[in-house]
CSV table of C-alpha atoms and ligand atoms in Angstrom, one decimal:
chain,number,residue,atom,x,y,z
O,1360,MET,CA,67.4,-18.6,37.5
O,1361,ILE,CA,66.2,-18.4,33.8
O,1362,VAL,CA,63.6,-20.3,31.9
O,1363,TYR,CA,63.9,-19.8,28.1
O,1364,GLY,CA,60.8,-20.1,26.0
O,1365,SER,CA,57.0,-19.0,25.8
O,1366,PRO,CA,54.3,-19.9,28.0
O,1367,LEU,CA,52.2,-20.7,24.8
O,1368,SER,CA,54.2,-24.1,24.9
O,1369,PRO,CA,52.4,-26.7,27.3
O,1370,PHE,CA,55.9,-27.6,28.5
O,1371,VAL,CA,56.9,-24.0,29.3
O,1372,ARG,CA,53.6,-23.4,31.1
O,1373,LYS,CA,54.0,-26.6,33.1
O,1374,THR,CA,57.5,-25.5,34.2
O,1375,LEU,CA,56.5,-21.9,35.0
O,1376,ALA,CA,53.4,-23.1,37.0
O,1377,TYR,CA,55.4,-25.7,38.9
O,1378,ILE,CA,58.0,-23.0,39.7
O,1379,SER,CA,55.2,-20.6,40.9
O,1380,GLU,CA,53.8,-23.4,43.1
O,1381,LYS,CA,57.2,-23.9,44.6
O,1382,GLY,CA,57.4,-20.3,45.6
O,1383,LEU,CA,60.4,-19.7,43.4
O,1384,THR,CA,61.1,-16.8,41.0
O,1385,VAL,CA,62.6,-17.1,37.7
O,1386,GLU,CA,63.4,-14.9,34.8
O,1387,LEU,CA,61.5,-15.8,31.6
O,1388,LYS,CA,63.5,-15.1,28.5
O,1389,PRO,CA,61.4,-15.1,25.4
O,1390,VAL,CA,62.8,-17.5,22.8
O,1391,GLY,CA,60.9,-18.2,19.5
O,1392,LEU,CA,61.1,-21.5,17.6
O,1393,GLY,CA,64.3,-22.0,15.8
O,1394,SER,CA,66.3,-19.4,17.9
O,1395,GLN,CA,70.0,-19.5,17.6
O,1396,ASP,CA,70.5,-17.5,20.9
O,1397,PRO,CA,73.8,-19.0,22.1
O,1398,ALA,CA,72.9,-19.1,25.9
O,1399,PHE,CA,69.5,-20.8,25.0
O,1400,ARG,CA,71.3,-23.3,22.6
O,1401,GLU,CA,73.7,-24.2,25.4
O,1402,ALA,CA,70.7,-25.0,27.4
O,1403,SER,CA,68.9,-26.7,24.6
O,1404,PRO,CA,71.0,-28.2,22.1
O,1405,PHE,CA,68.1,-29.0,19.9
O,1406,GLY,CA,66.3,-25.8,20.4
O,1407,LYS,CA,63.4,-27.2,22.1
O,1408,ILE,CA,61.5,-25.0,24.8
O,1409,PRO,CA,61.8,-24.9,27.7
O,1410,GLY,CA,65.5,-24.3,28.3
O,1411,PHE,CA,66.7,-23.6,31.8
O,1412,ARG,CA,69.8,-22.0,33.4
O,1413,ASP,CA,70.8,-21.8,37.1
O,1414,GLY,CA,74.2,-20.1,37.2
O,1415,ASP,CA,76.7,-22.5,35.3
O,1416,PHE,CA,74.1,-25.2,35.1
O,1417,ALA,CA,72.0,-25.2,32.0
O,1418,ILE,CA,69.5,-28.0,30.7
O,1419,SER,CA,66.5,-28.4,28.6
O,1420,ASP,CA,63.3,-30.6,29.0
O,1421,SER,CA,60.4,-29.8,31.3
O,1422,THR,CA,60.8,-33.1,33.2
O,1423,ALA,CA,64.6,-32.7,33.5
O,1424,ILE,CA,64.1,-29.0,34.7
O,1425,ILE,CA,61.5,-30.1,37.3
O,1426,THR,CA,63.6,-33.1,38.6
O,1427,TYR,CA,66.5,-30.5,39.2
O,1428,LEU,CA,64.2,-28.0,41.0
O,1429,GLU,CA,62.5,-30.6,43.2
O,1430,ALA,CA,65.8,-32.0,44.3
O,1431,LYS,CA,67.4,-28.5,45.0
O,1432,PHE,CA,64.2,-27.1,46.7
O,1433,PRO,CA,62.4,-30.1,48.4
O,1434,GLU,CA,59.5,-28.2,50.0
O,1435,PRO,CA,56.8,-27.9,49.4
O,1436,ALA,CA,57.2,-31.3,47.8
O,1437,LEU,CA,55.1,-31.6,44.6
O,1438,ILE,CA,56.5,-34.9,43.6
O,1439,PRO,CA,55.4,-37.2,46.5
O,1440,ALA,CA,57.9,-39.5,48.4
O,1441,ASP,CA,55.6,-42.4,48.7
O,1442,PRO,CA,56.6,-45.1,46.1
O,1443,ALA,CA,53.1,-45.5,44.5
O,1444,ALA,CA,52.0,-41.9,44.7
O,1445,ARG,CA,55.3,-41.0,43.2
O,1446,ALA,CA,55.0,-43.4,40.3
O,1447,ARG,CA,51.4,-42.2,39.7
O,1448,THR,CA,52.5,-38.5,39.6
O,1449,ILE,CA,55.1,-39.4,37.0
O,1450,TRP,CA,52.5,-41.5,35.1
O,1451,PHE,CA,50.1,-38.6,34.9
O,1452,GLU,CA,53.0,-36.2,33.7
O,1453,GLU,CA,54.0,-38.6,31.1
O,1454,PHE,CA,50.4,-39.4,30.1
O,1455,SER,CA,49.9,-35.5,29.6
O,1456,ASP,CA,53.3,-34.7,28.0
O,1457,THR,CA,52.9,-37.6,25.3
O,1458,MET,CA,49.2,-38.4,24.9
O,1459,VAL,CA,47.4,-35.1,25.7
O,1460,VAL,CA,50.0,-32.8,24.1
O,1461,GLY,CA,50.2,-35.5,21.3
O,1462,ALA,CA,46.4,-35.1,20.3
O,1463,GLY,CA,46.1,-31.4,21.4
O,1464,GLY,CA,49.3,-30.4,19.7
O,1465,LYS,CA,47.6,-31.4,16.4
O,1466,ILE,CA,44.8,-29.0,17.1
O,1467,PHE,CA,46.9,-26.1,18.4
O,1468,PHE,CA,49.4,-26.4,15.5
O,1469,ASN,CA,47.0,-26.2,12.9
O,1470,ARG,CA,44.6,-23.6,14.4
O,1471,ILE,CA,47.2,-21.3,16.0
O,1472,VAL,CA,50.8,-22.0,15.3
O,1473,SER,CA,50.7,-22.5,11.5
O,1474,PRO,CA,48.2,-19.9,10.5
O,1475,ARG,CA,49.5,-17.2,13.1
O,1476,PHE,CA,53.3,-17.7,13.3
O,1477,LEU,CA,54.3,-19.6,10.1
O,1478,GLY,CA,51.9,-17.8,7.8
O,1479,LYS,CA,50.4,-21.2,6.3
O,1480,PRO,CA,46.8,-22.3,6.7
O,1481,GLY,CA,46.3,-25.3,9.0
O,1482,ASP,CA,45.1,-28.6,8.1
O,1483,GLU,CA,41.6,-29.2,9.4
O,1484,ALA,CA,42.0,-33.1,8.6
O,1485,VAL,CA,44.9,-33.2,11.3
O,1486,VAL,CA,42.6,-31.0,13.5
O,1487,ALA,CA,40.0,-33.8,13.2
O,1488,GLN,CA,42.6,-36.5,13.9
O,1489,GLY,CA,43.6,-34.6,17.0
O,1490,GLU,CA,40.0,-34.4,18.2
O,1491,LYS,CA,39.5,-38.1,17.7
O,1492,GLU,CA,42.5,-38.9,19.4
O,1493,MET,CA,41.4,-36.6,22.4
O,1494,GLY,CA,38.1,-38.3,23.1
O,1495,PRO,CA,39.3,-41.4,25.0
O,1496,LEU,CA,41.9,-39.3,26.9
O,1497,LEU,CA,39.0,-36.9,28.2
O,1498,ASP,CA,37.0,-40.1,29.0
O,1499,TYR,CA,39.8,-41.5,31.0
O,1500,LEU,CA,40.2,-38.3,33.0
O,1501,GLU,CA,36.6,-38.0,33.7
O,1502,ARG,CA,36.6,-41.6,35.1
O,1503,ILE,CA,39.5,-41.3,37.4
O,1504,ILE,CA,39.5,-37.7,38.9
O,1505,PRO,CA,39.2,-38.3,42.7
O,1506,ALA,CA,36.5,-36.4,44.7
O,1507,SER,CA,39.2,-34.4,46.3
O,1508,GLY,CA,39.8,-32.6,43.0
O,1509,PHE,CA,43.5,-33.6,42.9
O,1510,LEU,CA,45.0,-36.4,41.1
O,1511,VAL,CA,47.4,-37.9,43.7
O,1512,GLU,CA,47.4,-37.8,47.5
O,1513,ASP,CA,44.4,-35.4,47.7
O,1514,ARG,CA,46.6,-32.5,47.4
O,1515,LEU,CA,48.2,-30.4,44.5
O,1516,THR,CA,51.2,-32.3,43.0
O,1517,LEU,CA,53.1,-32.1,39.8
O,1518,ALA,CA,50.3,-34.5,38.2
O,1519,ASP,CA,47.8,-31.7,38.4
O,1520,ILE,CA,50.0,-29.0,37.0
O,1521,ALA,CA,51.2,-31.4,34.0
O,1522,VAL,CA,47.7,-32.6,33.1
O,1523,ALA,CA,46.0,-29.2,33.3
O,1524,SER,CA,48.7,-27.3,31.3
O,1525,PRO,CA,47.9,-28.6,27.6
O,1526,PHE,CA,44.2,-27.9,28.2
O,1527,VAL,CA,45.0,-24.2,28.1
O,1528,ASN,CA,46.3,-24.7,24.3
O,1529,LEU,CA,42.8,-26.2,23.6
O,1530,SER,CA,41.1,-23.3,25.2
O,1531,HIS,CA,43.3,-20.9,22.9
O,1532,CYS,CA,41.6,-22.8,20.0
O,1533,GLU,CA,38.2,-22.1,21.7
O,1534,ILE,CA,37.7,-25.9,22.5
O,1535,GLU,CA,36.7,-26.1,26.1
O,1536,VAL,CA,36.0,-29.2,27.9
O,1537,SER,CA,32.2,-29.2,28.2
O,1538,VAL,CA,30.6,-29.6,31.4
O,1539,GLY,CA,27.8,-31.4,29.5
O,1540,ASP,CA,30.0,-34.2,28.3
O,1541,HIS,CA,32.8,-34.4,31.2
O,1542,PRO,CA,31.5,-32.6,34.2
O,1543,LYS,CA,34.2,-33.7,36.4
O,1544,LEU,CA,37.1,-32.9,34.2
O,1545,ALA,CA,35.6,-29.5,33.5
O,1546,ALA,CA,35.3,-28.8,37.1
O,1547,TYR,CA,38.7,-30.0,37.8
O,1548,LEU,CA,40.5,-27.8,35.0
O,1549,ALA,CA,38.5,-24.8,36.2
O,1550,LYS,CA,39.9,-25.2,39.6
O,1551,ILE,CA,43.4,-25.9,38.7
O,1552,LEU,CA,43.8,-23.3,36.0
O,1553,SER,CA,42.3,-20.6,38.2
O,1554,ARG,CA,45.3,-21.0,40.7
O,1555,PRO,CA,47.6,-18.0,40.9
O,1556,SER,CA,50.3,-20.1,39.4
O,1557,PHE,CA,48.3,-20.5,36.0
O,1558,GLY,CA,45.6,-17.7,36.0
O,1559,PRO,CA,47.7,-14.6,35.4
O,1560,MET,CA,49.9,-16.4,32.8
O,1561,ILE,CA,46.9,-17.6,30.8
O,1562,ALA,CA,45.5,-14.0,30.9
O,1563,GLN,CA,49.0,-13.0,29.4
O,1564,GLU,CA,48.5,-15.6,26.8
O,1565,LYS,CA,45.2,-14.5,25.8
O,1566,ALA,CA,46.4,-10.9,25.6
O,1567,MET,CA,49.3,-12.2,23.4
O,1568,LEU,CA,47.1,-14.1,20.9
O,1569,ALA,CA,44.5,-11.1,20.8
O,1570,ARG,CA,47.0,-8.6,19.4
F,2640,GSH,N1,60.0,-33.2,26.2
F,2640,GSH,C1,60.3,-31.8,26.1
F,2640,GSH,C2,59.6,-31.3,24.9
F,2640,GSH,C3,59.7,-30.0,24.5
F,2640,GSH,C4,59.1,-29.5,23.1
F,2640,GSH,O1,58.8,-30.4,22.3
F,2640,GSH,N2,58.8,-28.3,23.0
F,2640,GSH,C5,58.3,-27.8,21.6
F,2640,GSH,C6,57.3,-26.6,22.0
F,2640,GSH,S1,55.8,-27.2,22.7
F,2640,GSH,C7,59.4,-27.2,20.8
F,2640,GSH,O2,60.3,-26.6,21.5
F,2640,GSH,N3,59.3,-27.4,19.5
F,2640,GSH,C8,60.2,-26.8,18.7
F,2640,GSH,C9,61.0,-27.9,17.9
F,2640,GSH,O3,60.8,-29.1,18.0
F,2640,GSH,O4,62.0,-27.5,17.2
F,2640,GSH,C10,59.9,-31.1,27.5
F,2640,GSH,O5,59.1,-31.7,28.2
F,2640,GSH,O6,60.4,-30.0,27.6
């Protein structure tokens, strides 16, 4: 199986961490923004990462890829079977993919992508807007993180993988969730992001950005 993309994308990172937690192995084929690589474009017609291939089957979108893998490899179940737990898991994934990535992406794009990869200075007004939008999202997570340290069913699910992933992009911008302001969220992120599914990947990303 192949994943096309870069772990600097929160969607690629989510997919790779999920694959690791499933105990599966994939080949990561690095693909940059705008790549016209035909095998990648067959998987991802609009060039978004991650793309994915399993033999003749090719598709894009982290949620679609994870849906395929969860159906093909049901154990360990990272999307619960119980209706309410399943719905909550998908809620957290959607919340993170749209709201957290939406706010965090404004910061990451202008602090890292634009200056480092596009050769254009970032727009600090957009960064400030992203930080403003992030505030209520952090407060929400601080309020609802259960004592178990897992968002759903008191065990690791896709919800935790999806929610933790975009916070790595913020840490690349040297924006850490502060223990002073959000102690539960800071402890939660430290625990999820130190798992073997995330830890080595984050170290590799940091090394890539340090070059
Ligand atoms: N809903 C998609 C979003 C994928 C996405 O927007 N990826 C970004 C990188 S973080 C991308 O490829 N952007 C390039 C573009 O839009 O051309 C998913 O979950 O995979």
